[in-house]
């Protein structure tokens, strides 16, 4: 007698499953990775040891990983809050550039003697406003005319990149260091540098985590969050409940853009210390979308996922330093990330065996849909 | 065989018997039955279809027409009974099986890829490679079929550019090009303007003259009377009768469709006489444009007063949905006005409009009250108060199967409906608009919903009830309005309902 695999959705996954599945998935990935590494002639255990040392073992490694994770947390939040409402802002990349342009501009413009708290505060605020404004160019047509925000936010990324490149490479702008022959951004004053927690790790990380908690709280505990969740689940039900969908769309896309703008400001203030297109245009915005998706659009989930991805990235650098080829590094990174992502399926669904019984009615969802409304 | 005169003289040229050289197709359905979850959708039905005739399939919503057709095209497998094609019993396991045997169906909701051309859509699903030469061949075949059957459509045009009528022709051509000899048309005129419908029937007549068998599924009596050769009526899943169309009168079909049992409905049970009060809902001169761009609601005026239930009787798709959605503020009227006191609304679409499917019960029950005390204070939600309200409502309305934090989409239809009622009736309101409130519910749940509607009325509020179940409308309503093609075509008081007249008005046969 044969059995059949049966997949049923879990109404409410338990904590054990939620925490256990990603861990098992990681082990599976490392097992598969060992095979690949073995085939390419590397010693898997040595490689894994190096990866662990570089990303997680010791204060320096952890500082490096968390610093790298900081902008990813923010762009992850930017995507999570917008996607939560089915407003697909994929423009965090460009909104981050605008935040960086605004923050570095303010740092260069304000008197160098301004107290650090005011200086950094102004940069964060300016970055947030610039990011929100950039998102607004897509949000207003979306909210009132129904324009597809996927296209507009994506296109604006290229505009923002071109603008940032122009300011440094294409002109003698206010942002460019006039003393150097090679184009480079002007260095911001010391008072504009983000205070440090420990080693390279700066206060920006704490700000990102605090914003994640704040966003989680707002979505969960305020009437605004209630609106966003309702619209995200069913815009028709929201309209029926008298929720103003256009206003909520504007607000959410502005918040999303502001978070990405803050990411840009924090990178300038805490890491690059100048408007540096080469270190800013590393797809932090697009990676945020992946992070939000894996975190199931939960702001609190964004933090560990961003740190995990940052750890894979820093570990990747160390693998190359011990002679693992870059192709294999990328393969390993992809393998780990894919396994953990695929594990999600087992969190939301229960897999069981059932003895083969009478066949199901041969009706598909599409067929049932076509018959809807008829008899 | 009741072959009629060919249209425009063209039909006469074709050989009415030959189809691909063989004898005319014959399909016999023999004592077929199908149940879902213990409810018989089709119960012991037998029908014979012959090449060369248009066979009407008539019945109310839920009479089993779609289930029967789904078995003919292999979507469902019968629980018992046989399907016999040209003398051989066939077992249809999928629509592909049915297509291979020459049985095809054109659904009410088209299945076309909008960005593909007509020819590409027709090639789709036939497994042919999409090379340029194959496409050319298909285009030529489409052209040939189109001119043979008078189904003019340009094979190279992308589907998104086509009108609804043209898209339907593409669907028919798709079936013909796959060699369909038995063609089932499900409510084909529901989306068509009158002149397009005439064109369709010209083409259908050509098909049967060439030996095809066509099944016309409809609940419009005039269409059945005007265009079919024989007709089979289903009622509540059972075979209510078959006969030559020429020998049937509207009254006879009406009796077959609705039966005599409605006349025996005890309309006084649980219904005490009330004197209606002041108006709580006034609709005047309302016209609403439907999704197909045609007026779905056409100059409708009505009034609902306190202490009365006004029932709208009508076959689905005659503008009821657009009417109640406009009253509820989900659509904007083209012209006319809606004046309403505080409104409670039970939408047709429970999951998606009435409830947010992915959110838990406590969220859904607070959809109307989340801005106010006790559910929120200064913009901050009070989860405990929301849960307490949810618990109280779940108790009071006997909603079962809800669990904390579980998306409501896991709950059954009856409990979803009770949850919507619980939320809507717990808000202050003067009038309740309920659309198909008992559709798909089991007997106990449906009765619970009806009890709520009656007590609304008895507590001094007005109720506007939309239902496809004529028996339900008759049982509950103080006044009955009949809706057909977007207009209110008749009004009856509870005491003076002429059942025959209602049935004829609903099917458009009474003009």
PDB file of C-alpha atoms in Angstrom, chain A residues 144-345:
ATOM      1  CA  UNK A 144      -4.171  59.159  -5.904  1.00  0.00           C
ATOM      2  CA  UNK A 145      -3.839  57.786  -9.424  1.00  0.00           C
ATOM      3  CA  UNK A 146      -3.040  54.148  -8.807  1.00  0.00           C
ATOM      4  CA  UNK A 147       0.319  54.309 -10.586  1.00  0.00           C
ATOM      5  CA  UNK A 148       2.375  51.148 -10.137  1.00  0.00           C
ATOM      6  CA  UNK A 149       4.882  51.994  -7.424  1.00  0.00           C
ATOM      7  CA  UNK A 150       7.132  49.056  -8.302  1.00  0.00           C
ATOM      8  CA  UNK A 151       8.082  50.740 -11.550  1.00  0.00           C
ATOM      9  CA  UNK A 152       8.345  54.286 -10.216  1.00  0.00           C
ATOM     10  CA  UNK A 153      10.376  53.454  -7.106  1.00  0.00           C
ATOM     11  CA  UNK A 154      12.710  51.279  -9.174  1.00  0.00           C
ATOM     12  CA  UNK A 155      13.254  53.977 -11.785  1.00  0.00           C
ATOM     13  CA  UNK A 156      13.942  56.573  -9.123  1.00  0.00           C
ATOM     14  CA  UNK A 157      16.821  54.392  -7.883  1.00  0.00           C
ATOM     15  CA  UNK A 158      18.697  55.038 -11.107  1.00  0.00           C
ATOM     16  CA  UNK A 159      17.948  58.744 -10.928  1.00  0.00           C
ATOM     17  CA  UNK A 160      19.274  58.877  -7.357  1.00  0.00           C
ATOM     18  CA  UNK A 161      22.415  56.934  -8.287  1.00  0.00           C
ATOM     19  CA  UNK A 162      23.064  59.230 -11.227  1.00  0.00           C
ATOM     20  CA  UNK A 163      22.559  62.275  -9.009  1.00  0.00           C
ATOM     21  CA  UNK A 164      25.007  60.999  -6.396  1.00  0.00           C
ATOM     22  CA  UNK A 165      27.603  60.093  -9.022  1.00  0.00           C
ATOM     23  CA  UNK A 166      27.187  63.499 -10.621  1.00  0.00           C
ATOM     24  CA  UNK A 167      27.796  65.277  -7.318  1.00  0.00           C
ATOM     25  CA  UNK A 168      31.123  63.519  -6.813  1.00  0.00           C
ATOM     26  CA  UNK A 169      32.382  62.421 -10.246  1.00  0.00           C
ATOM     27  CA  UNK A 170      30.585  64.692 -12.673  1.00  0.00           C
ATOM     28  CA  UNK A 171      30.916  68.154 -11.188  1.00  0.00           C
ATOM     29  CA  UNK A 172      32.794  70.316  -8.756  1.00  0.00           C
ATOM     30  CA  UNK A 173      29.898  70.340  -6.365  1.00  0.00           C
ATOM     31  CA  UNK A 174      29.670  71.394  -2.794  1.00  0.00           C
ATOM     32  CA  UNK A 175      30.012  67.717  -1.761  1.00  0.00           C
ATOM     33  CA  UNK A 176      33.322  67.134  -3.551  1.00  0.00           C
ATOM     34  CA  UNK A 177      36.721  67.579  -1.967  1.00  0.00           C
ATOM     35  CA  UNK A 178      38.313  70.436  -3.999  1.00  0.00           C
ATOM     36  CA  UNK A 179      41.841  69.705  -2.788  1.00  0.00           C
ATOM     37  CA  UNK A 180      42.168  66.299  -4.399  1.00  0.00           C
ATOM     38  CA  UNK A 181      42.687  65.605  -8.073  1.00  0.00           C
ATOM     39  CA  UNK A 182      40.906  62.247  -7.857  1.00  0.00           C
ATOM     40  CA  UNK A 183      37.167  62.816  -7.356  1.00  0.00           C
ATOM     41  CA  UNK A 184      36.202  62.128  -3.770  1.00  0.00           C
ATOM     42  CA  UNK A 185      33.632  63.415  -1.312  1.00  0.00           C
ATOM     43  CA  UNK A 186      34.593  66.113   1.139  1.00  0.00           C
ATOM     44  CA  UNK A 187      35.254  64.713   4.622  1.00  0.00           C
ATOM     45  CA  UNK A 188      32.658  65.677   7.202  1.00  0.00           C
ATOM     46  CA  UNK A 189      33.772  67.358  10.462  1.00  0.00           C
ATOM     47  CA  UNK A 190      34.525  65.212  13.505  1.00  0.00           C
ATOM     48  CA  UNK A 191      31.408  66.460  15.250  1.00  0.00           C
ATOM     49  CA  UNK A 192      29.362  64.814  12.485  1.00  0.00           C
ATOM     50  CA  UNK A 193      30.779  61.347  13.125  1.00  0.00           C
ATOM     51  CA  UNK A 194      28.506  58.888  14.847  1.00  0.00           C
ATOM     52  CA  UNK A 195      29.652  58.148  18.428  1.00  0.00           C
ATOM     53  CA  UNK A 196      31.144  54.722  18.876  1.00  0.00           C
ATOM     54  CA  UNK A 197      29.857  51.902  21.105  1.00  0.00           C
ATOM     55  CA  UNK A 198      32.908  49.701  20.911  1.00  0.00           C
ATOM     56  CA  UNK A 199      35.690  49.407  18.333  1.00  0.00           C
ATOM     57  CA  UNK A 200      34.178  50.008  14.920  1.00  0.00           C
ATOM     58  CA  UNK A 201      30.609  49.495  16.117  1.00  0.00           C
ATOM     59  CA  UNK A 202      28.792  52.836  16.244  1.00  0.00           C
ATOM     60  CA  UNK A 203      25.607  54.089  17.866  1.00  0.00           C
ATOM     61  CA  UNK A 204      23.805  53.750  14.523  1.00  0.00           C
ATOM     62  CA  UNK A 205      23.332  50.054  15.266  1.00  0.00           C
ATOM     63  CA  UNK A 206      21.452  50.863  18.464  1.00  0.00           C
ATOM     64  CA  UNK A 207      19.348  53.406  16.568  1.00  0.00           C
ATOM     65  CA  UNK A 208      18.459  50.799  13.944  1.00  0.00           C
ATOM     66  CA  UNK A 209      17.439  48.253  16.579  1.00  0.00           C
ATOM     67  CA  UNK A 210      15.426  50.887  18.458  1.00  0.00           C
ATOM     68  CA  UNK A 211      13.619  51.822  15.238  1.00  0.00           C
ATOM     69  CA  UNK A 212      12.833  48.152  14.628  1.00  0.00           C
ATOM     70  CA  UNK A 213      11.251  47.869  18.073  1.00  0.00           C
ATOM     71  CA  UNK A 214       9.391  51.150  17.590  1.00  0.00           C
ATOM     72  CA  UNK A 215       8.046  50.100  14.210  1.00  0.00           C
ATOM     73  CA  UNK A 216       6.969  46.733  15.583  1.00  0.00           C
ATOM     74  CA  UNK A 217       5.176  48.459  18.439  1.00  0.00           C
ATOM     75  CA  UNK A 218       3.461  50.981  16.176  1.00  0.00           C
ATOM     76  CA  UNK A 219       2.232  48.315  13.767  1.00  0.00           C
ATOM     77  CA  UNK A 220       0.989  46.130  16.584  1.00  0.00           C
ATOM     78  CA  UNK A 221      -0.403  48.585  19.086  1.00  0.00           C
ATOM     79  CA  UNK A 222      -1.712  51.672  17.335  1.00  0.00           C
ATOM     80  CA  UNK A 223      -4.798  52.404  15.301  1.00  0.00           C
ATOM     81  CA  UNK A 224      -2.433  53.422  12.501  1.00  0.00           C
ATOM     82  CA  UNK A 225      -0.901  49.936  12.594  1.00  0.00           C
ATOM     83  CA  UNK A 226      -4.396  48.443  12.587  1.00  0.00           C
ATOM     84  CA  UNK A 227      -5.157  50.337   9.377  1.00  0.00           C
ATOM     85  CA  UNK A 228      -1.929  49.243   7.750  1.00  0.00           C
ATOM     86  CA  UNK A 229      -2.477  45.590   8.632  1.00  0.00           C
ATOM     87  CA  UNK A 230      -6.069  45.678   7.397  1.00  0.00           C
ATOM     88  CA  UNK A 231      -5.169  47.318   4.084  1.00  0.00           C
ATOM     89  CA  UNK A 232      -2.291  44.896   3.667  1.00  0.00           C
ATOM     90  CA  UNK A 233      -4.550  41.906   4.141  1.00  0.00           C
ATOM     91  CA  UNK A 234      -7.519  43.108   2.127  1.00  0.00           C
ATOM     92  CA  UNK A 235      -7.906  46.614   0.670  1.00  0.00           C
ATOM     93  CA  UNK A 236     -11.599  45.949   0.034  1.00  0.00           C
ATOM     94  CA  UNK A 237     -12.233  45.030   3.647  1.00  0.00           C
ATOM     95  CA  UNK A 238     -10.367  48.182   4.652  1.00  0.00           C
ATOM     96  CA  UNK A 239     -12.468  50.423   2.431  1.00  0.00           C
ATOM     97  CA  UNK A 240     -15.566  48.699   3.721  1.00  0.00           C
ATOM     98  CA  UNK A 241     -14.429  49.500   7.261  1.00  0.00           C
ATOM     99  CA  UNK A 242     -14.070  53.156   6.308  1.00  0.00           C
ATOM    100  CA  UNK A 243     -10.263  53.229   6.331  1.00  0.00           C
ATOM    101  CA  UNK A 244      -8.792  55.920   4.075  1.00  0.00           C
ATOM    102  CA  UNK A 245      -6.507  53.930   1.832  1.00  0.00           C
ATOM    103  CA  UNK A 246      -4.777  56.829  -0.037  1.00  0.00           C
ATOM    104  CA  UNK A 247      -3.690  58.600   3.142  1.00  0.00           C
ATOM    105  CA  UNK A 248      -2.363  55.396   4.696  1.00  0.00           C
ATOM    106  CA  UNK A 249      -0.457  54.668   1.475  1.00  0.00           C
ATOM    107  CA  UNK A 250       1.208  58.072   1.580  1.00  0.00           C
ATOM    108  CA  UNK A 251       2.077  57.731   5.253  1.00  0.00           C
ATOM    109  CA  UNK A 252       3.508  54.238   4.932  1.00  0.00           C
ATOM    110  CA  UNK A 253       5.606  55.009   1.863  1.00  0.00           C
ATOM    111  CA  UNK A 254       6.928  58.152   3.571  1.00  0.00           C
ATOM    112  CA  UNK A 255       7.909  56.119   6.641  1.00  0.00           C
ATOM    113  CA  UNK A 256       9.520  53.520   4.387  1.00  0.00           C
ATOM    114  CA  UNK A 257      11.509  56.162   2.522  1.00  0.00           C
ATOM    115  CA  UNK A 258      12.499  57.850   5.789  1.00  0.00           C
ATOM    116  CA  UNK A 259      13.917  54.586   7.172  1.00  0.00           C
ATOM    117  CA  UNK A 260      16.020  54.099   4.039  1.00  0.00           C
ATOM    118  CA  UNK A 261      17.113  57.756   4.246  1.00  0.00           C
ATOM    119  CA  UNK A 262      18.220  57.247   7.850  1.00  0.00           C
ATOM    120  CA  UNK A 263      20.254  54.250   6.676  1.00  0.00           C
ATOM    121  CA  UNK A 264      22.072  56.561   4.243  1.00  0.00           C
ATOM    122  CA  UNK A 265      22.655  59.189   6.932  1.00  0.00           C
ATOM    123  CA  UNK A 266      24.020  56.589   9.361  1.00  0.00           C
ATOM    124  CA  UNK A 267      26.396  55.175   6.757  1.00  0.00           C
ATOM    125  CA  UNK A 268      27.801  58.656   6.072  1.00  0.00           C
ATOM    126  CA  UNK A 269      28.049  59.537   9.733  1.00  0.00           C
ATOM    127  CA  UNK A 270      29.266  56.192  11.050  1.00  0.00           C
ATOM    128  CA  UNK A 271      31.229  54.496   8.271  1.00  0.00           C
ATOM    129  CA  UNK A 272      32.202  56.485   5.154  1.00  0.00           C
ATOM    130  CA  UNK A 273      32.455  59.977   6.726  1.00  0.00           C
ATOM    131  CA  UNK A 274      31.902  61.494   3.288  1.00  0.00           C
ATOM    132  CA  UNK A 275      29.530  61.128   0.386  1.00  0.00           C
ATOM    133  CA  UNK A 276      31.171  58.063  -1.110  1.00  0.00           C
ATOM    134  CA  UNK A 277      29.171  56.539  -4.000  1.00  0.00           C
ATOM    135  CA  UNK A 278      31.474  53.491  -4.227  1.00  0.00           C
ATOM    136  CA  UNK A 279      30.795  52.339  -0.651  1.00  0.00           C
ATOM    137  CA  UNK A 280      27.143  53.365  -0.621  1.00  0.00           C
ATOM    138  CA  UNK A 281      26.007  51.781  -3.893  1.00  0.00           C
ATOM    139  CA  UNK A 282      26.448  48.176  -2.787  1.00  0.00           C
ATOM    140  CA  UNK A 283      22.773  47.215  -3.124  1.00  0.00           C
ATOM    141  CA  UNK A 284      21.926  47.761   0.515  1.00  0.00           C
ATOM    142  CA  UNK A 285      18.426  48.747  -0.559  1.00  0.00           C
ATOM    143  CA  UNK A 286      17.754  45.663  -2.648  1.00  0.00           C
ATOM    144  CA  UNK A 287      19.198  43.385   0.031  1.00  0.00           C
ATOM    145  CA  UNK A 288      16.706  44.943   2.437  1.00  0.00           C
ATOM    146  CA  UNK A 289      13.863  43.541   0.328  1.00  0.00           C
ATOM    147  CA  UNK A 290      15.272  40.032   0.676  1.00  0.00           C
ATOM    148  CA  UNK A 291      15.696  40.532   4.405  1.00  0.00           C
ATOM    149  CA  UNK A 292      12.136  41.759   4.831  1.00  0.00           C
ATOM    150  CA  UNK A 293      10.791  38.818   2.872  1.00  0.00           C
ATOM    151  CA  UNK A 294      12.683  36.271   4.937  1.00  0.00           C
ATOM    152  CA  UNK A 295      11.636  38.028   8.138  1.00  0.00           C
ATOM    153  CA  UNK A 296       8.032  37.639   6.945  1.00  0.00           C
ATOM    154  CA  UNK A 297       7.678  41.422   7.096  1.00  0.00           C
ATOM    155  CA  UNK A 298       7.976  41.380  10.877  1.00  0.00           C
ATOM    156  CA  UNK A 299      10.129  44.320  12.044  1.00  0.00           C
ATOM    157  CA  UNK A 300      11.510  42.317  14.961  1.00  0.00           C
ATOM    158  CA  UNK A 301      12.407  39.497  12.586  1.00  0.00           C
ATOM    159  CA  UNK A 302      14.304  41.924  10.351  1.00  0.00           C
ATOM    160  CA  UNK A 303      17.040  42.428  12.985  1.00  0.00           C
ATOM    161  CA  UNK A 304      18.269  38.797  13.281  1.00  0.00           C
ATOM    162  CA  UNK A 305      17.892  38.197   9.538  1.00  0.00           C
ATOM    163  CA  UNK A 306      19.957  41.303   8.734  1.00  0.00           C
ATOM    164  CA  UNK A 307      22.630  40.234  11.218  1.00  0.00           C
ATOM    165  CA  UNK A 308      22.622  36.722   9.753  1.00  0.00           C
ATOM    166  CA  UNK A 309      23.052  38.071   6.235  1.00  0.00           C
ATOM    167  CA  UNK A 310      25.779  40.450   7.420  1.00  0.00           C
ATOM    168  CA  UNK A 311      27.571  37.507   9.032  1.00  0.00           C
ATOM    169  CA  UNK A 312      27.458  35.554   5.783  1.00  0.00           C
ATOM    170  CA  UNK A 313      28.831  38.582   3.961  1.00  0.00           C
ATOM    171  CA  UNK A 314      31.726  39.161   6.368  1.00  0.00           C
ATOM    172  CA  UNK A 315      32.440  35.427   6.425  1.00  0.00           C
ATOM    173  CA  UNK A 316      32.585  35.472   2.640  1.00  0.00           C
ATOM    174  CA  UNK A 317      35.404  37.996   2.698  1.00  0.00           C
ATOM    175  CA  UNK A 318      37.422  35.802   5.022  1.00  0.00           C
ATOM    176  CA  UNK A 319      37.007  32.719   2.836  1.00  0.00           C
ATOM    177  CA  UNK A 320      38.669  34.496  -0.034  1.00  0.00           C
ATOM    178  CA  UNK A 321      41.568  35.414   2.218  1.00  0.00           C
ATOM    179  CA  UNK A 322      42.343  31.713   2.767  1.00  0.00           C
ATOM    180  CA  UNK A 323      42.256  30.962  -0.936  1.00  0.00           C
ATOM    181  CA  UNK A 324      38.679  29.808  -1.543  1.00  0.00           C
ATOM    182  CA  UNK A 325      37.680  31.056  -4.981  1.00  0.00           C
ATOM    183  CA  UNK A 326      35.156  33.893  -5.110  1.00  0.00           C
ATOM    184  CA  UNK A 327      32.715  31.746  -7.132  1.00  0.00           C
ATOM    185  CA  UNK A 328      32.668  29.171  -4.352  1.00  0.00           C
ATOM    186  CA  UNK A 329      32.189  31.908  -1.781  1.00  0.00           C
ATOM    187  CA  UNK A 330      29.135  33.222  -3.582  1.00  0.00           C
ATOM    188  CA  UNK A 331      27.833  29.676  -3.958  1.00  0.00           C
ATOM    189  CA  UNK A 332      28.212  29.052  -0.231  1.00  0.00           C
ATOM    190  CA  UNK A 333      26.515  32.321   0.655  1.00  0.00           C
ATOM    191  CA  UNK A 334      23.634  31.520  -1.647  1.00  0.00           C
ATOM    192  CA  UNK A 335      23.355  27.967  -0.338  1.00  0.00           C
ATOM    193  CA  UNK A 336      23.127  29.047   3.285  1.00  0.00           C
ATOM    194  CA  UNK A 337      20.645  31.760   2.538  1.00  0.00           C
ATOM    195  CA  UNK A 338      18.479  29.572   0.314  1.00  0.00           C
ATOM    196  CA  UNK A 339      18.292  26.761   2.858  1.00  0.00           C
ATOM    197  CA  UNK A 340      17.212  29.030   5.655  1.00  0.00           C
ATOM    198  CA  UNK A 341      14.664  30.701   3.381  1.00  0.00           C
ATOM    199  CA  UNK A 342      13.319  27.398   2.096  1.00  0.00           C
ATOM    200  CA  UNK A 343      12.960  26.254   5.700  1.00  0.00           C
ATOM    201  CA  UNK A 344      10.148  28.792   5.998  1.00  0.00           C
ATOM    202  CA  UNK A 345       7.948  26.383   4.074  1.00  0.00           C
TER     203      UNK A 345
END
